Short mmCIF file of C-alpha atoms in Angstrom, two decimals:
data_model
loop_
_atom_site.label_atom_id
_atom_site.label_comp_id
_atom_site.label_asym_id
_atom_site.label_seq_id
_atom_site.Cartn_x
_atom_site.Cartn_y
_atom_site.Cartn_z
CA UNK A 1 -145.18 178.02 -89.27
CA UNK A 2 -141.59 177.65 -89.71
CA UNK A 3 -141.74 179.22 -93.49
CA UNK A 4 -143.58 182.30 -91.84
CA UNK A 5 -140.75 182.43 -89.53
CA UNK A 6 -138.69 182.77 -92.31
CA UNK A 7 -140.51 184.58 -94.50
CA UNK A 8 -140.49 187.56 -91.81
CA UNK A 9 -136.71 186.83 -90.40
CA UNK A 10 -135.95 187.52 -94.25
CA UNK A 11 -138.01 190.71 -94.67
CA UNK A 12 -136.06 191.83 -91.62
CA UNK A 13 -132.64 191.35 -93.06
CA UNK A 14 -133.74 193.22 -96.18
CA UNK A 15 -135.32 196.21 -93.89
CA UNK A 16 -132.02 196.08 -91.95
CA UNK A 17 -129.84 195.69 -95.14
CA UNK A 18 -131.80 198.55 -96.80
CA UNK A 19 -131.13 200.89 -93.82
CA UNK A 20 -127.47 200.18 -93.99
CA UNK A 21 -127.16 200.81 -97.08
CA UNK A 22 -128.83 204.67 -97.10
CA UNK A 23 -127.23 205.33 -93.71
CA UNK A 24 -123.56 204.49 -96.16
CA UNK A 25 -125.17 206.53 -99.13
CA UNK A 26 -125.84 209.26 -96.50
CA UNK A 27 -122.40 209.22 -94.71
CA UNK A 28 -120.78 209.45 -97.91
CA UNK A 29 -122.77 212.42 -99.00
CA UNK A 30 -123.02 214.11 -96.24
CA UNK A 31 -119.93 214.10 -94.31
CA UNK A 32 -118.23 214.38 -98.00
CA UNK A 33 -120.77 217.55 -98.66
CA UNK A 34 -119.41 219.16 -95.43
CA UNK A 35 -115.84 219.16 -96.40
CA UNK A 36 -116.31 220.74 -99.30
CA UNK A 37 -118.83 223.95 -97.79
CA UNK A 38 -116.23 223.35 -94.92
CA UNK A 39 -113.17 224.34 -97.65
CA UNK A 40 -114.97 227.18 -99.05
CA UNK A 41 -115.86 228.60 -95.90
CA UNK A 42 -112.15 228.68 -94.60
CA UNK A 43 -110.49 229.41 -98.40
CA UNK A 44 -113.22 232.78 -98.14
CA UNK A 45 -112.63 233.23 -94.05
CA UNK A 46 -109.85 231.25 -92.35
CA UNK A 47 -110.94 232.76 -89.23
CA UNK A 48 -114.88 231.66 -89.37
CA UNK A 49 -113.86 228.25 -87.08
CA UNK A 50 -115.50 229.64 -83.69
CA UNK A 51 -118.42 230.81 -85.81
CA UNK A 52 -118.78 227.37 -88.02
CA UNK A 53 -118.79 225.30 -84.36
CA UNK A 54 -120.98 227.80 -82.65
CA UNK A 55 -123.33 226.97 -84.96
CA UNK A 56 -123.24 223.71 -85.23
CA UNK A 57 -123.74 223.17 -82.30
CA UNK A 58 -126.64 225.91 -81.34
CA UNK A 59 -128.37 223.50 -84.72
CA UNK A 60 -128.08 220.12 -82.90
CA UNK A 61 -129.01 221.32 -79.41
CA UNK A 62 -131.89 222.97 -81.00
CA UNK A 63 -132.78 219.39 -82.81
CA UNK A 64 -132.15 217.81 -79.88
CA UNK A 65 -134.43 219.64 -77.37
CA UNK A 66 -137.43 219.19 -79.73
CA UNK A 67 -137.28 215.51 -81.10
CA UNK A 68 -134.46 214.08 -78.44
CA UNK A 69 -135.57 216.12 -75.53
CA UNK A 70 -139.44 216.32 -76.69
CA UNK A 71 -139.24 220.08 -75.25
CA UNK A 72 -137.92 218.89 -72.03
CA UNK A 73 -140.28 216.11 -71.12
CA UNK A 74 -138.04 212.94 -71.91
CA UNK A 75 -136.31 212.31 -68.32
CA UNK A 76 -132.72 212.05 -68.34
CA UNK A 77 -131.07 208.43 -68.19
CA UNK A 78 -127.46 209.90 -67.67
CA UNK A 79 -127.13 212.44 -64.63
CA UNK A 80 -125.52 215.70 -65.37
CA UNK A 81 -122.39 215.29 -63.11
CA UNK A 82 -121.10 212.03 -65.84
CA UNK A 83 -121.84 215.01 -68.64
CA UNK A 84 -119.75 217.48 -67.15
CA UNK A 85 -116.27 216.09 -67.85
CA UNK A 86 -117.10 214.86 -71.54
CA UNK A 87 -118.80 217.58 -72.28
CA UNK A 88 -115.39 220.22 -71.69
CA UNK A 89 -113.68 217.57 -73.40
CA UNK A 90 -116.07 217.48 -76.17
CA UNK A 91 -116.09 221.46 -76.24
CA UNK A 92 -112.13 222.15 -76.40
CA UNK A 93 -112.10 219.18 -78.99
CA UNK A 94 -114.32 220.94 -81.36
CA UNK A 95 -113.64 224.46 -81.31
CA UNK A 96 -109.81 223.17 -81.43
CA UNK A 97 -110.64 221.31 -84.77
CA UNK A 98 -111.55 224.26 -86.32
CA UNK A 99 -109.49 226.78 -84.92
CA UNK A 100 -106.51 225.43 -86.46
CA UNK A 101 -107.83 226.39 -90.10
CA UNK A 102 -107.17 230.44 -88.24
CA UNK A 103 -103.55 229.28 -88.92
CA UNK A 104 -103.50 228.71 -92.19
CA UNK A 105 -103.80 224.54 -91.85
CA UNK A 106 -104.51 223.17 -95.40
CA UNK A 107 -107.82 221.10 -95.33
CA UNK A 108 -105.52 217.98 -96.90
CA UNK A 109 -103.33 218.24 -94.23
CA UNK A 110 -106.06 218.49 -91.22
CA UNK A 111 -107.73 215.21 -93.53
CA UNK A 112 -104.74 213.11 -92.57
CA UNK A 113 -104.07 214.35 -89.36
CA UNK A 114 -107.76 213.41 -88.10
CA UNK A 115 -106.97 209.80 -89.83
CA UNK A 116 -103.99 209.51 -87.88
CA UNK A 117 -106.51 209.32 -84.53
CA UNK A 118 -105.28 205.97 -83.84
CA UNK A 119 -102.10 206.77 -82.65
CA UNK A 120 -103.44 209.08 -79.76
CA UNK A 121 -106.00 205.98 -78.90
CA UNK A 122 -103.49 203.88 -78.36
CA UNK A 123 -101.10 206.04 -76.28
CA UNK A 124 -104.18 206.89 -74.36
CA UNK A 125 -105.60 203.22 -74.34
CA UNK A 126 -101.84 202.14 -73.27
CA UNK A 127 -101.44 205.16 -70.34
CA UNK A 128 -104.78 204.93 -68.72
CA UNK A 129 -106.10 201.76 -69.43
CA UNK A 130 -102.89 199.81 -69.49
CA UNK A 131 -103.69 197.98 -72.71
CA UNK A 132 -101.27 195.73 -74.32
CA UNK A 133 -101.16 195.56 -78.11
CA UNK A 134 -99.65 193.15 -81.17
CA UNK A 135 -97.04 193.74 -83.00
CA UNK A 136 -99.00 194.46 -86.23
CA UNK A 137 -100.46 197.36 -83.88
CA UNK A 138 -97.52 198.76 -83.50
CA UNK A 139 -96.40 198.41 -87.20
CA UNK A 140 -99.54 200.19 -88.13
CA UNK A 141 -98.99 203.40 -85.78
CA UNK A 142 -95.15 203.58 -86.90
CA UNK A 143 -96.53 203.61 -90.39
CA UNK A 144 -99.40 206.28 -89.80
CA UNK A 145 -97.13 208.43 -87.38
CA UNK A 146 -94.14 208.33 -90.25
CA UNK A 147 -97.09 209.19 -92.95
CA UNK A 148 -98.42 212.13 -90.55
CA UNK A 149 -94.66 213.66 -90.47
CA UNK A 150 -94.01 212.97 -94.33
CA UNK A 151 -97.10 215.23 -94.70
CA UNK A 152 -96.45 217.65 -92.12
CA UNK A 153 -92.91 218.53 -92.91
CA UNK A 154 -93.83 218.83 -96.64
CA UNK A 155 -97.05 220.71 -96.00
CA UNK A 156 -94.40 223.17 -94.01
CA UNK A 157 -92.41 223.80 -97.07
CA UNK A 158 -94.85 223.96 -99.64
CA UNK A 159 -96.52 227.17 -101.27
CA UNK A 160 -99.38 227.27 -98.66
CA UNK A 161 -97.41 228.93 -96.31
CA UNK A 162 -96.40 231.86 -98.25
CA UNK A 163 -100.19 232.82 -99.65
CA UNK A 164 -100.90 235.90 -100.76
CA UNK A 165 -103.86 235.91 -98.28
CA UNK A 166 -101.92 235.08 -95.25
CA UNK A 167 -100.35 238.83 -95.09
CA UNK A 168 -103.39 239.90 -93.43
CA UNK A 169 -103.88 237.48 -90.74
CA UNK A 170 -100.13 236.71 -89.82
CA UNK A 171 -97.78 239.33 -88.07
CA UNK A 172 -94.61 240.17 -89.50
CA UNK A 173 -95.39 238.58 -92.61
CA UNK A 174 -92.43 239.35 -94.46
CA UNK A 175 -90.49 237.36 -92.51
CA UNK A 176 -90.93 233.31 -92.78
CA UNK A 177 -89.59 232.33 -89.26
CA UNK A 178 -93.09 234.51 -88.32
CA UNK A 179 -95.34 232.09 -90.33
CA UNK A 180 -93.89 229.43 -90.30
CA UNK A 181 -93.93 230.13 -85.93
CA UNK A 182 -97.90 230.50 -86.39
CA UNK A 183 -98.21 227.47 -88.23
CA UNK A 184 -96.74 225.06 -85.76
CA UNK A 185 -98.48 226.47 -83.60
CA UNK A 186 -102.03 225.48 -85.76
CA UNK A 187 -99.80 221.58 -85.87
CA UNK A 188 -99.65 222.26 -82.11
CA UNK A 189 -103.32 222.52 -81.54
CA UNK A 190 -104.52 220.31 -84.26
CA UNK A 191 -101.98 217.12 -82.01
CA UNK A 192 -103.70 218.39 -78.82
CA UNK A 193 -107.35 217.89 -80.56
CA UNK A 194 -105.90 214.18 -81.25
CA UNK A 195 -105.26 213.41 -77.85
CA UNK A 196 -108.50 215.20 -76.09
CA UNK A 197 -110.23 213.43 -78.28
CA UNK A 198 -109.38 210.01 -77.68
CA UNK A 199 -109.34 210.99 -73.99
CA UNK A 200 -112.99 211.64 -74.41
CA UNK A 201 -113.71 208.07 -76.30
CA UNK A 202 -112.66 206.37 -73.17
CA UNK A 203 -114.48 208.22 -70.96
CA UNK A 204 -117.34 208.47 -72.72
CA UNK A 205 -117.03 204.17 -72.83
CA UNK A 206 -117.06 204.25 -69.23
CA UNK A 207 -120.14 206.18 -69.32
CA UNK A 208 -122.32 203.56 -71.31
CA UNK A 209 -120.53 200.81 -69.29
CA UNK A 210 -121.85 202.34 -66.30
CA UNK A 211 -125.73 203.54 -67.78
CA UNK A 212 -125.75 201.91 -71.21
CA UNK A 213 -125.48 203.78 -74.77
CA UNK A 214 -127.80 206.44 -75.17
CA UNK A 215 -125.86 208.30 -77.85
CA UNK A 216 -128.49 210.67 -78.93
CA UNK A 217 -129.20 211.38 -75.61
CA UNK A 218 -125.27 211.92 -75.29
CA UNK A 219 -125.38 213.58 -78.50
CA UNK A 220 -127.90 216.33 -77.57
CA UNK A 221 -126.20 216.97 -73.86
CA UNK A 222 -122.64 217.60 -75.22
CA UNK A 223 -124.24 220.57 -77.74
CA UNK A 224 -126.38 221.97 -75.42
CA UNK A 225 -124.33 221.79 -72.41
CA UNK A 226 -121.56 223.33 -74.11
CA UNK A 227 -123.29 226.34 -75.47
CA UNK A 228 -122.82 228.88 -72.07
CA UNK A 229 -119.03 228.12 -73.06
CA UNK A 230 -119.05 230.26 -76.42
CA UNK A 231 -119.57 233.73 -73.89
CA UNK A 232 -116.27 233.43 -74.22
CA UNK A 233 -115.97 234.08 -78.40
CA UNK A 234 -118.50 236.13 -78.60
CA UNK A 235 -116.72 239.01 -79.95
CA UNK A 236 -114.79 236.90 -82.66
CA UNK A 237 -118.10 235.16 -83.30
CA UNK A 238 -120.07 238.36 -83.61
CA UNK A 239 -117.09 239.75 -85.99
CA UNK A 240 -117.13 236.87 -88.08
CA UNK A 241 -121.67 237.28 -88.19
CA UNK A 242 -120.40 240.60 -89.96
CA UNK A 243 -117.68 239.07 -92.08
CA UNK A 244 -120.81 236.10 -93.41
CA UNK A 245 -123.53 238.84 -93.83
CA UNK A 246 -121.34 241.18 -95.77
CA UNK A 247 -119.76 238.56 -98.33
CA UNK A 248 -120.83 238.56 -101.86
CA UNK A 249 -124.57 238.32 -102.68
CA UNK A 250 -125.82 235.23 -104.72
CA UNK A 251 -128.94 234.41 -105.68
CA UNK A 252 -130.67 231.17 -103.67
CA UNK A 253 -131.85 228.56 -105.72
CA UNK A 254 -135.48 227.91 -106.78
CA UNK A 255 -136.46 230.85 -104.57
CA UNK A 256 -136.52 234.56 -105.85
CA UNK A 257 -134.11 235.98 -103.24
CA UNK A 258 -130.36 236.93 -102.40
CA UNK A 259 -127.94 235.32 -99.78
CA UNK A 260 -124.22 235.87 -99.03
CA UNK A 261 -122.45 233.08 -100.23
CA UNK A 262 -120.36 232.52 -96.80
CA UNK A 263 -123.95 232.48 -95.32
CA UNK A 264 -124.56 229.84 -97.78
CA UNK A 265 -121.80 228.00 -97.53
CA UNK A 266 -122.45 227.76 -93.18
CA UNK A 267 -126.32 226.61 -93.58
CA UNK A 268 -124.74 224.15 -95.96
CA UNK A 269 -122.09 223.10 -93.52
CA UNK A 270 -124.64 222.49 -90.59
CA UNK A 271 -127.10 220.72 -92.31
CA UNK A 272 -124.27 218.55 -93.74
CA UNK A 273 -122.47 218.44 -90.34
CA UNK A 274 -125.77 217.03 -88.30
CA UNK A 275 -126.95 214.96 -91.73
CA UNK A 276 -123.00 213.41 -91.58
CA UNK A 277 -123.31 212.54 -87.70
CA UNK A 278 -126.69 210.91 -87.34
CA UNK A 279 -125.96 209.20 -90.38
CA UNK A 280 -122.82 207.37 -89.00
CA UNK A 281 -125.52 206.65 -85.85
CA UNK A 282 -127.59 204.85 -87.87
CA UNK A 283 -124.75 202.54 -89.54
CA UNK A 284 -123.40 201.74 -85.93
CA UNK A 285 -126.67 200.37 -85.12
CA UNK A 286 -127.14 198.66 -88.46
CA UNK A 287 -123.74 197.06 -89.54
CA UNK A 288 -120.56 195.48 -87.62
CA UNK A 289 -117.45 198.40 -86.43
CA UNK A 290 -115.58 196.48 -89.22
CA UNK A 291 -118.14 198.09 -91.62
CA UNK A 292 -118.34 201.32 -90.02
CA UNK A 293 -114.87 201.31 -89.58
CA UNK A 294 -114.15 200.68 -93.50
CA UNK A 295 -116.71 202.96 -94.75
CA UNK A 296 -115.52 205.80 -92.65
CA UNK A 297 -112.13 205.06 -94.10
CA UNK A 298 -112.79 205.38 -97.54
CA UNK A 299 -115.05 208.44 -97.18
CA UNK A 300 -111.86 210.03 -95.91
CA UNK A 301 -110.13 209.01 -98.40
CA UNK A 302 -112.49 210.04 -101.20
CA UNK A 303 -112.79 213.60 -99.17
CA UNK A 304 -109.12 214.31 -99.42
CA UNK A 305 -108.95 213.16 -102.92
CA UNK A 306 -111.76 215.46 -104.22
CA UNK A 307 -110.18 218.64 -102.01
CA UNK A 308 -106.93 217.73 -103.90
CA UNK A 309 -108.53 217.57 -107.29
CA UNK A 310 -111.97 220.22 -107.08
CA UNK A 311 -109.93 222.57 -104.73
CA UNK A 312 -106.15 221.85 -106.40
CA UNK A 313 -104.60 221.95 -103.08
CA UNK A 314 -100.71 221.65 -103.04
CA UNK A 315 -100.08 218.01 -103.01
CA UNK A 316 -96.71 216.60 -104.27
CA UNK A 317 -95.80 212.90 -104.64
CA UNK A 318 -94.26 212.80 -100.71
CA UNK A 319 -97.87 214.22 -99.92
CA UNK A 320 -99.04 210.68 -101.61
CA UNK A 321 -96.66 208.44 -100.06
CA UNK A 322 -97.67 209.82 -96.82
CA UNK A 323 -100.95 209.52 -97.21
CA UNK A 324 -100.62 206.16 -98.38
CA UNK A 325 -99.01 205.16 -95.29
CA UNK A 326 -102.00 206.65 -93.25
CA UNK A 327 -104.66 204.89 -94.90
CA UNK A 328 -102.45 201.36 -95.17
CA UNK A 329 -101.59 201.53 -91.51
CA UNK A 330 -105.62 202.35 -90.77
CA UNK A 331 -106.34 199.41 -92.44
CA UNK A 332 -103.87 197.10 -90.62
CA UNK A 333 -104.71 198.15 -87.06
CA UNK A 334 -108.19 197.67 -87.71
CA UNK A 335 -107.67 194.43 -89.12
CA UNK A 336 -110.29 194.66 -91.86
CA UNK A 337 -108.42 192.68 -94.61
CA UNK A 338 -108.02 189.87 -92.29
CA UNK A 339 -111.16 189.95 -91.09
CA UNK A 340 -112.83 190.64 -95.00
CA UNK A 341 -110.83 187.23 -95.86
CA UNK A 342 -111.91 185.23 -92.80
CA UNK A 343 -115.57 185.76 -93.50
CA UNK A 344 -115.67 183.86 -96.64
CA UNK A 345 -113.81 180.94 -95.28
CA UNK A 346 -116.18 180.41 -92.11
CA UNK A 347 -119.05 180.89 -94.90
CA UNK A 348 -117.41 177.97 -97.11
CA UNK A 349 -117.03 175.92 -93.58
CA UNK A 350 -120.82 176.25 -93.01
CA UNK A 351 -121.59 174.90 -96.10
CA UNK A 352 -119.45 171.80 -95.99
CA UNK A 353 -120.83 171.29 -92.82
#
């Protein structure tokens, strides 16, 4: 009886092992697959960001409301009125996050920003929740906020300001106070994205506190909910349909037909988008938040190196020393090499014992 027991607490391990490990394959190829149709749609289109969130979104909802939803006849576990706030949240967030690429924001640069979430997390945790935190905390978000500037100010003085491309979309062009004016204001938005966002992680806690974690429930809501917002870009969403439809003609592989390639590139983005999210799901409810937190790390980290290298983005050495101090200072508030050199020690205790 008890080498049954074992026999199927061991085939478990290896189901639950073999899950993690395709939900890590899958986060690394398809949040990394997203960046790069995300790159190409706004190195074509800078001003496509309404149009690439509109439809993710519309895809998810859709996804949601037939195997979430089951067409509407899955009851609710969360009422509406806990969905509103997170859900305008969730909505500014997002459509902020790629708005920013409309002025001019290099895909690097937006990389390390995102990574630099922390900081806004713990001013938020500190302000509302009146956390207290260690001093290795602290060193870690002087290190990621002094990485963020290094990156920033160089990014600001670097050829991507002056493209050849950015005539068209940024008044007065001959004139640099002009774009360099319309690219803080893209640093502007990009900070505010930070900050909403974090706001929404602790409400969105207080929400499973109160009804438990239903995340795909949460996850279908916050799309769907959100989609009577985008009345409001309609016309820049409707421009940009044009602006797809009437791109360059390539034909779609294994099938004997033509697409525009910024069409393409946004069914790409999508697919990748919802693949990248339910992926990270799955690992969540499969491995610890140190290995979530780790893997999500280095798929960053491989994302920006490939956009430096495939896309050869502007990145000097100051760019890598800021980076560096991101990705170090990530690491240290996390606590992941103290915690990946503990483990082996209480394993070695066990033993003795």
């Amino acid at each position: 009886m008890t080498w049954l027991c074992k026999c199927k607490s061991a085939s478990i391990i290896e189901k639950m092992n073999s899950k993690a490990t395709t939900a890590i394959v899958l986060v690394y190829v398809g949040c990394g697959l997203n960046n790069v149709f995300l790159e190409y749609l706004v190195r074509n289109e800078p001003g496509t960001g309404n149009l690439i969130t509109f439809s993710q979104f519309v895809f998810i909802a859709i996804h949601g409301f037939i195997f979430t939803s089951k067409f509407g006849q899955v009851p609710r576990v969360i009422p509406l009125s806990d969905y509103f706030t997170l859900v305008v949240l969730f909505f500014i967030t997002s459509v902020l996050n790629n708005w920013v690429f409309d002025f001019h924001i290099p895909v690097p640069l937006h990389m390390i920003f995102r990574s630099g979430s922390l900081i806004a997390n713990m001013i938020m945790g500190i302000i509302i929740l009146k956390k207290r935190y260690t001093f290795s905390k602290f060193l870690s978000v002087v290190m990621i906020s002094v990485g963020i500037a290094i990156c920033t100010i160089i990014s600001s003085t670097s050829k991507q300001l002056s493209c050849t491309d950015c005539d068209t979309k940024i008044p007065n062009t001959e004139k640099e106070d002009a774009k360099m004016f319309w690219w803080l204001i893209g640093i502007v938005l990009l900070s505010a994205s930070l900050f909403l966002s974090a706001r929404m992680g602790i409400y969105q806690e207080s929400i499973y506190k109160r009804h438990g974690k239903h995340p795909n429930e949460a996850l279908y809501y916050t799309h769907m909910l959100s989609l009577p917002a985008f009345i409001f870009y309609a016309p820049n969403i409707i421009e940009h349909v044009g602006i797809v439809n009437r791109s360059e003609m390539i034909p779609f592989p294994l099938f004997n037909f033509q697409i525009p390639i910024l069409l393409f590139y946004l069914i790409g983005n999508v697919l990748t988008q919802y693949l990248c999210i339910s992926s990270v799901y799955v690992l969540t409810t499969e491995c610890t938040s140190l290995t979530v937190t780790l893997v999500i790390t280095l798929r960053k980290f491989l994302s920006l190196l490939f956009s430096i290298i495939y896309f050869k983005n502007p990145f000097t050495y100051m760019h890598w020393v800021g980076t560096a101090l991101v990705f170090i200072g990530t690491l240290i508030f996390t606590e992941i090499l103290q915690k990946l050199t503990f483990v082996p020690k209480a394993n070695e205790k066990s033993k003795t014992s």
